[in-house]
């Protein structure tokens, strides 16, 4: 089944309306253009080069960050979105005042990996529009209508879910020009796992709950977990996330004592929320350490949060460690 056919069927079943179908179709076409740009990196231009700009999160902008956002805006204009909320922009970008949706997007997640040929991606969250985008961009993740992300790696893929169903589906871009074709449906993240993803270079900066979680994990077979684990860390959220949706695991990006990371590194509105909706729909969990990511009300568009998602039993364990510290 193609993405086109899947979206037509979803509309017939009432899982998606015309505005939502038009937005996802536009994002898929944009992703194909971004994919083509990426695969020519270093031939026409150096997309990983810093262009001197600083985005709204204080990150240095790479050429591909800006080009990806331009491509997405061009394809979304005139479709079912009233406005775009972007990691690269301070304020909402108006698109179509007849649109019923707001699209929050990280146009190019993992841009530090562009120049070293590591999988990168585009993350999107789709929310209802209530008119004034700036006033209504701070909605809880549980209000999302749909969420997903594209990866640009050995394959170009899409993972997608709608609020109205519990079905997490995946597609792969056919390199022979047939568009995105379905490769998976009904994805489930196993409740337990032996694989965790964290950047352990920051061990000395972590707060006690994460240090305790890691100590018990690394104690392996002879420790309280009674099993040995393995670690994976790509340094690209979409890449680590794709692996977890394919074979399970838990991802941890905690807050830590480093300046600027006191509330975490990843952004609530256009990174944590879409990943969290997908994770819950796939039978996993997504937490800030104390509670569900999806129950948080954003304080601002670029709010950063600690993010723990994947195997429900492991997310429960990290929350137990955080709540234990509160009780101590
Ligand atoms: P660190 C990429 O820059 C990113 O925003 C995520 O995609 C990734 O998970 C994280 O940062 C990697 O962070 O501290 O390991 O470089």
CSV table of C-alpha atoms and ligand atoms in Angstrom, one decimal:
chain,number,residue,atom,x,y,z
A,1,UNK,CA,0.0,0.0,0.0
A,2,UNK,CA,1.3,3.5,-0.8
A,3,UNK,CA,1.1,6.4,1.6
A,4,UNK,CA,-1.3,8.0,-0.9
A,5,UNK,CA,-3.6,5.0,-0.7
A,6,UNK,CA,-3.2,4.8,3.1
A,7,UNK,CA,-4.2,8.4,3.6
A,8,UNK,CA,-7.2,8.0,1.3
A,9,UNK,CA,-8.3,5.0,3.3
A,10,UNK,CA,-7.8,6.9,6.6
A,11,UNK,CA,-10.0,9.7,5.3
A,12,UNK,CA,-12.7,7.2,4.3
A,13,UNK,CA,-12.6,5.7,7.8
A,14,UNK,CA,-12.8,9.1,9.5
A,15,UNK,CA,-9.3,8.8,11.0
A,16,UNK,CA,-8.1,11.9,9.1
A,17,UNK,CA,-9.9,14.8,7.5
A,18,UNK,CA,-9.0,16.5,4.2
A,19,UNK,CA,-6.8,19.1,5.9
A,20,UNK,CA,-4.8,16.5,7.7
A,21,UNK,CA,-4.4,14.4,4.5
A,22,UNK,CA,-3.2,17.4,2.6
A,23,UNK,CA,-0.6,18.3,5.3
A,24,UNK,CA,0.8,14.8,5.5
A,25,UNK,CA,1.0,14.5,1.7
A,26,UNK,CA,2.8,17.9,1.6
A,27,UNK,CA,5.2,16.9,4.3
A,28,UNK,CA,6.0,13.6,2.4
A,29,UNK,CA,6.7,15.5,-0.8
A,30,UNK,CA,8.9,18.0,1.1
A,31,UNK,CA,10.7,15.0,2.7
A,32,UNK,CA,11.5,13.6,-0.8
A,33,UNK,CA,13.0,17.0,-1.8
A,34,UNK,CA,15.0,17.1,1.4
A,35,UNK,CA,16.2,13.6,0.9
A,36,UNK,CA,17.3,14.4,-2.7
A,37,UNK,CA,19.2,17.5,-1.3
A,38,UNK,CA,20.9,15.4,1.4
A,39,UNK,CA,22.1,12.7,-1.1
A,40,UNK,CA,23.8,15.4,-3.1
A,41,UNK,CA,25.6,16.9,-0.1
A,42,UNK,CA,29.2,17.6,-0.9
A,43,UNK,CA,28.6,17.4,-4.6
A,44,UNK,CA,26.8,20.7,-5.2
A,45,UNK,CA,27.3,22.4,-1.8
A,46,UNK,CA,28.3,21.6,1.8
A,47,UNK,CA,25.0,21.4,3.6
A,48,UNK,CA,26.6,20.8,7.0
A,49,UNK,CA,28.4,24.1,6.9
A,50,UNK,CA,27.4,26.7,9.5
A,51,UNK,CA,25.8,29.7,7.9
A,52,UNK,CA,26.5,32.1,10.8
A,53,UNK,CA,22.9,32.1,12.0
A,54,UNK,CA,21.6,31.1,15.5
A,55,UNK,CA,18.2,29.5,15.6
A,56,UNK,CA,15.6,30.3,18.3
A,57,UNK,CA,17.0,27.6,20.5
A,58,UNK,CA,20.5,29.1,20.4
A,59,UNK,CA,21.8,26.4,18.1
A,60,UNK,CA,24.1,27.3,15.3
A,61,UNK,CA,22.3,26.9,12.0
A,62,UNK,CA,23.6,24.6,9.2
A,63,UNK,CA,22.7,25.3,5.6
A,64,UNK,CA,20.5,22.2,5.5
A,65,UNK,CA,18.5,23.4,8.6
A,66,UNK,CA,17.4,26.5,6.6
A,67,UNK,CA,17.0,24.8,3.3
A,68,UNK,CA,14.8,22.0,4.9
A,69,UNK,CA,12.6,24.6,6.5
A,70,UNK,CA,12.2,26.5,3.2
A,71,UNK,CA,11.2,23.3,1.4
A,72,UNK,CA,8.6,22.4,4.1
A,73,UNK,CA,7.1,25.9,4.1
A,74,UNK,CA,6.9,25.9,0.3
A,75,UNK,CA,5.0,22.6,0.2
A,76,UNK,CA,2.7,23.4,3.1
A,77,UNK,CA,1.5,26.8,1.7
A,78,UNK,CA,-2.1,26.6,0.6
A,79,UNK,CA,-2.6,23.2,2.3
A,80,UNK,CA,-4.6,22.5,5.5
A,81,UNK,CA,-2.3,24.2,8.0
A,82,UNK,CA,-3.0,27.7,9.2
A,83,UNK,CA,0.6,28.1,10.6
A,84,UNK,CA,3.9,26.4,11.0
A,85,UNK,CA,5.8,26.4,14.3
A,86,UNK,CA,9.5,25.7,13.6
A,87,UNK,CA,12.6,25.0,15.7
A,88,UNK,CA,14.3,27.5,13.5
A,89,UNK,CA,11.9,30.4,14.1
A,90,UNK,CA,10.9,32.4,17.1
A,91,UNK,CA,7.3,32.9,16.1
A,92,UNK,CA,4.7,31.0,14.1
A,93,UNK,CA,4.8,31.3,10.3
A,94,UNK,CA,1.4,31.9,8.7
A,95,UNK,CA,0.5,29.6,5.9
A,96,UNK,CA,-3.3,29.4,5.1
A,97,UNK,CA,-5.9,31.3,7.1
A,98,UNK,CA,-8.5,28.7,6.0
A,99,UNK,CA,-6.4,25.9,7.5
A,100,UNK,CA,-7.7,24.0,10.5
A,101,UNK,CA,-4.3,22.7,11.7
A,102,UNK,CA,-1.0,23.9,13.2
A,103,UNK,CA,2.2,22.0,12.2
A,104,UNK,CA,5.1,22.0,14.6
A,105,UNK,CA,8.3,20.8,13.0
A,106,UNK,CA,12.0,20.2,13.6
A,107,UNK,CA,12.9,20.6,9.9
A,108,UNK,CA,16.2,18.8,10.3
A,109,UNK,CA,16.9,16.9,13.5
A,110,UNK,CA,20.5,16.0,14.1
A,111,UNK,CA,22.1,18.5,11.7
A,112,UNK,CA,25.5,18.1,13.5
A,113,UNK,CA,25.5,14.6,11.7
A,114,UNK,CA,25.0,15.9,8.2
A,115,UNK,CA,28.7,16.2,7.3
A,116,UNK,CA,29.5,12.7,8.7
A,117,UNK,CA,26.9,10.7,6.8
A,118,UNK,CA,24.8,9.7,9.9
A,119,UNK,CA,21.0,9.3,9.7
A,120,UNK,CA,19.1,12.6,10.2
A,121,UNK,CA,15.5,13.4,10.0
A,122,UNK,CA,12.4,15.7,10.1
A,123,UNK,CA,10.0,15.5,13.1
A,124,UNK,CA,6.5,16.8,12.9
A,125,UNK,CA,3.6,17.3,15.3
A,126,UNK,CA,0.1,18.3,14.1
A,127,UNK,CA,-2.3,20.2,16.4
A,128,UNK,CA,-5.7,21.8,16.0
A,129,UNK,CA,-5.6,25.5,15.1
A,130,UNK,CA,-7.8,27.8,17.3
A,131,UNK,CA,-7.2,30.9,15.3
A,132,UNK,CA,-4.3,32.9,16.7
A,133,UNK,CA,-1.3,30.5,16.3
A,134,UNK,CA,0.9,32.4,18.7
A,135,UNK,CA,-1.7,32.2,21.4
A,136,UNK,CA,-2.6,28.6,20.7
A,137,UNK,CA,0.8,27.1,19.9
A,138,UNK,CA,1.2,26.0,23.5
A,139,UNK,CA,-1.1,23.0,23.6
A,140,UNK,CA,-0.6,19.8,25.5
A,141,UNK,CA,0.9,16.9,23.5
A,142,UNK,CA,-2.2,14.9,24.2
A,143,UNK,CA,-4.1,17.4,21.9
A,144,UNK,CA,-2.0,16.3,18.9
A,145,UNK,CA,-4.1,15.1,15.9
A,146,UNK,CA,-1.2,13.3,14.4
A,147,UNK,CA,2.6,12.9,14.7
A,148,UNK,CA,5.5,11.3,13.0
A,149,UNK,CA,9.1,11.7,11.7
A,150,UNK,CA,11.1,11.0,8.5
A,151,UNK,CA,14.5,9.5,8.6
A,152,UNK,CA,17.1,10.1,5.9
A,153,UNK,CA,19.5,7.2,6.2
A,154,UNK,CA,20.2,3.9,4.4
A,155,UNK,CA,16.5,4.1,3.7
A,156,UNK,CA,14.3,7.1,3.7
A,157,UNK,CA,11.4,6.3,6.0
A,158,UNK,CA,8.3,7.7,7.6
A,159,UNK,CA,6.7,6.6,10.9
A,160,UNK,CA,3.2,8.0,11.5
A,161,UNK,CA,0.2,7.8,13.9
A,162,UNK,CA,-3.2,9.5,14.1
A,163,UNK,CA,-4.8,10.4,17.4
A,164,UNK,CA,-8.0,8.6,16.4
A,165,UNK,CA,-6.4,5.2,16.1
A,166,UNK,CA,-3.8,3.1,18.0
A,167,UNK,CA,-2.0,2.1,14.8
A,168,UNK,CA,1.6,3.2,14.3
A,169,UNK,CA,2.5,2.7,10.7
A,170,UNK,CA,5.8,2.9,8.7
A,171,UNK,CA,6.7,3.6,5.1
A,172,UNK,CA,9.9,3.5,3.0
A,173,UNK,CA,10.6,5.7,0.1
A,174,UNK,CA,10.8,3.5,-3.0
A,175,UNK,CA,14.1,4.5,-4.7
A,176,UNK,CA,12.6,3.5,-8.0
A,177,UNK,CA,10.1,6.4,-7.8
A,178,UNK,CA,6.9,4.9,-6.5
A,179,UNK,CA,6.8,7.2,-3.5
A,180,UNK,CA,6.4,6.0,0.1
A,181,UNK,CA,5.3,2.4,0.4
A,182,UNK,CA,4.0,0.8,3.6
A,183,UNK,CA,6.5,-1.4,5.4
A,184,UNK,CA,4.9,-1.9,8.8
A,185,UNK,CA,1.7,-1.4,10.8
A,186,UNK,CA,0.6,-2.0,14.4
A,187,UNK,CA,4.1,-1.4,15.7
A,188,UNK,CA,4.6,-2.2,19.4
A,189,UNK,CA,7.5,-1.4,21.7
A,190,UNK,CA,8.1,-4.4,24.0
A,191,UNK,CA,7.5,-3.6,27.7
A,192,UNK,CA,11.0,-4.9,28.6
A,193,UNK,CA,14.3,-4.5,27.0
A,194,UNK,CA,18.1,-5.1,27.3
A,195,UNK,CA,19.1,-2.0,25.2
A,196,UNK,CA,19.4,1.6,26.3
A,197,UNK,CA,20.4,4.8,24.5
A,198,UNK,CA,22.1,7.6,26.5
A,199,UNK,CA,25.2,9.8,26.0
A,200,UNK,CA,27.1,8.5,29.0
A,201,UNK,CA,29.8,11.2,28.5
A,202,UNK,CA,27.7,13.3,30.8
A,203,UNK,CA,27.6,10.8,33.7
A,204,UNK,CA,29.2,13.1,36.2
A,205,UNK,CA,26.6,15.8,35.3
A,206,UNK,CA,23.5,13.7,35.8
A,207,UNK,CA,21.2,14.1,38.8
A,208,UNK,CA,20.9,11.2,41.3
A,209,UNK,CA,17.9,9.4,39.9
A,210,UNK,CA,19.5,8.9,36.5
A,211,UNK,CA,22.9,7.9,38.1
A,212,UNK,CA,21.0,5.3,40.2
A,213,UNK,CA,19.1,4.0,37.2
A,214,UNK,CA,22.4,3.6,35.3
A,215,UNK,CA,24.3,2.0,38.2
A,216,UNK,CA,21.5,-0.6,38.5
A,217,UNK,CA,21.5,-1.1,34.7
A,218,UNK,CA,25.3,-1.5,34.4
A,219,UNK,CA,25.4,-3.9,37.4
A,220,UNK,CA,23.7,-6.3,34.9
A,221,UNK,CA,23.1,-9.9,35.7
A,222,UNK,CA,24.5,-9.6,39.2
A,223,UNK,CA,22.5,-6.4,39.9
A,224,UNK,CA,18.9,-5.7,40.8
A,225,UNK,CA,17.9,-5.9,37.1
A,226,UNK,CA,19.2,-9.5,36.9
A,227,UNK,CA,20.2,-9.1,33.2
A,228,UNK,CA,23.0,-7.6,31.2
A,229,UNK,CA,22.2,-4.7,28.9
A,230,UNK,CA,23.8,-3.3,25.8
A,231,UNK,CA,24.1,0.4,24.8
A,232,UNK,CA,23.5,2.2,21.5
A,233,UNK,CA,23.9,6.0,21.0
A,234,UNK,CA,23.7,7.4,17.5
A,235,UNK,CA,23.5,11.1,18.6
A,236,UNK,CA,20.5,11.5,16.2
A,237,UNK,CA,17.1,11.4,18.0
A,238,UNK,CA,15.3,10.1,14.9
A,239,UNK,CA,17.8,7.4,14.4
A,240,UNK,CA,17.7,6.2,18.0
A,241,UNK,CA,13.9,6.5,18.0
A,242,UNK,CA,13.5,4.5,14.7
A,243,UNK,CA,15.6,1.7,16.2
A,244,UNK,CA,13.4,1.6,19.4
A,245,UNK,CA,10.2,1.5,17.3
A,246,UNK,CA,11.7,-1.4,15.3
A,247,UNK,CA,13.3,-3.5,18.0
A,248,UNK,CA,12.5,-2.0,21.4
A,249,UNK,CA,14.7,-0.2,23.9
A,250,UNK,CA,14.7,2.9,26.1
A,251,UNK,CA,16.0,6.3,25.2
A,252,UNK,CA,17.3,8.7,27.9
A,253,UNK,CA,18.2,12.4,27.4
A,254,UNK,CA,18.0,13.7,31.0
A,255,UNK,CA,18.4,17.1,32.4
A,256,UNK,CA,21.9,17.6,33.9
A,257,UNK,CA,24.1,20.1,35.6
A,258,UNK,CA,25.7,21.4,32.5
A,259,UNK,CA,24.8,25.0,31.8
A,260,UNK,CA,21.8,25.1,29.4
A,261,UNK,CA,20.8,21.5,30.1
A,262,UNK,CA,19.2,22.1,33.5
A,263,UNK,CA,15.8,21.3,32.0
A,264,UNK,CA,17.1,19.0,29.3
A,265,UNK,CA,18.2,19.4,25.7
A,266,UNK,CA,15.3,18.2,23.6
A,267,UNK,CA,12.3,20.5,22.8
A,268,UNK,CA,8.9,19.7,24.0
A,269,UNK,CA,6.7,21.0,21.2
A,270,UNK,CA,8.4,19.6,18.1
A,271,UNK,CA,10.6,16.8,19.4
A,272,UNK,CA,9.3,15.2,22.7
A,273,UNK,CA,5.6,15.6,22.0
A,274,UNK,CA,5.5,13.8,18.6
A,275,UNK,CA,7.9,11.1,19.7
A,276,UNK,CA,5.8,10.6,22.9
A,277,UNK,CA,2.5,10.2,21.0
A,278,UNK,CA,4.1,7.6,18.8
A,279,UNK,CA,5.6,5.8,21.8
A,280,UNK,CA,2.2,5.7,23.7
A,281,UNK,CA,0.4,4.5,20.6
A,282,UNK,CA,3.0,1.7,20.2
A,283,UNK,CA,2.4,0.6,23.8
A,284,UNK,CA,5.5,2.3,25.2
A,285,UNK,CA,5.8,5.3,27.5
A,286,UNK,CA,7.3,8.8,27.3
A,287,UNK,CA,8.2,10.7,30.5
A,288,UNK,CA,10.0,13.8,31.7
A,289,UNK,CA,11.1,11.7,34.7
A,290,UNK,CA,8.1,12.6,36.9
A,291,UNK,CA,5.1,12.1,34.5
A,292,UNK,CA,3.9,11.8,31.0
A,293,UNK,CA,5.4,14.1,28.4
A,294,UNK,CA,1.9,14.4,26.7
A,295,UNK,CA,0.4,15.8,29.9
A,296,UNK,CA,2.8,18.8,30.0
A,297,UNK,CA,1.5,22.3,29.0
A,298,UNK,CA,4.4,24.1,27.2
A,299,UNK,CA,5.6,27.3,28.9
A,300,UNK,CA,7.0,28.5,25.6
A,301,UNK,CA,7.4,27.2,22.0
A,302,UNK,CA,11.1,26.3,22.5
A,303,UNK,CA,10.8,24.8,26.0
A,304,UNK,CA,13.4,22.0,26.6
A,305,UNK,CA,12.5,18.9,28.6
A,306,UNK,CA,14.1,15.8,29.9
A,307,UNK,CA,13.0,12.9,27.6
A,308,UNK,CA,12.8,9.2,28.6
A,309,UNK,CA,10.8,7.0,26.1
A,310,UNK,CA,10.4,3.4,25.0
A,311,UNK,CA,9.9,0.2,27.0
A,312,UNK,CA,7.2,0.9,29.6
A,313,UNK,CA,8.9,-1.1,32.4
A,314,UNK,CA,12.1,0.9,32.0
A,315,UNK,CA,10.3,4.3,31.8
A,316,UNK,CA,8.5,3.2,35.0
A,317,UNK,CA,11.8,2.5,36.6
A,318,UNK,CA,13.2,5.9,35.8
A,319,UNK,CA,10.1,7.5,37.2
A,320,UNK,CA,10.4,5.4,40.4
A,321,UNK,CA,14.0,6.7,40.8
A,322,UNK,CA,12.8,10.3,40.4
A,323,UNK,CA,9.9,9.9,42.8
A,324,UNK,CA,12.1,8.0,45.3
A,325,UNK,CA,14.4,11.0,45.4
A,326,UNK,CA,11.4,13.3,46.1
A,327,UNK,CA,10.4,11.0,49.0
A,328,UNK,CA,13.9,10.8,50.4
B,1,LIG,P1,24.5,14.9,22.3
B,1,LIG,C1,21.0,16.2,17.7
B,1,LIG,O1,21.8,17.4,17.8
B,1,LIG,C2,20.1,16.2,18.9
B,1,LIG,O2,19.3,17.3,19.0
B,1,LIG,C3,19.3,14.9,18.9
B,1,LIG,O3,18.9,14.5,17.6
B,1,LIG,C4,20.2,13.9,19.6
B,1,LIG,O4,19.5,12.8,20.2
B,1,LIG,C5,20.9,14.8,20.6
B,1,LIG,O5,20.9,16.1,20.1
B,1,LIG,C6,22.4,14.3,20.8
B,1,LIG,O6,22.9,15.1,21.8
B,1,LIG,O7,24.5,15.7,23.6
B,1,LIG,O8,24.7,13.4,22.4
B,1,LIG,O9,25.2,15.5,21.1
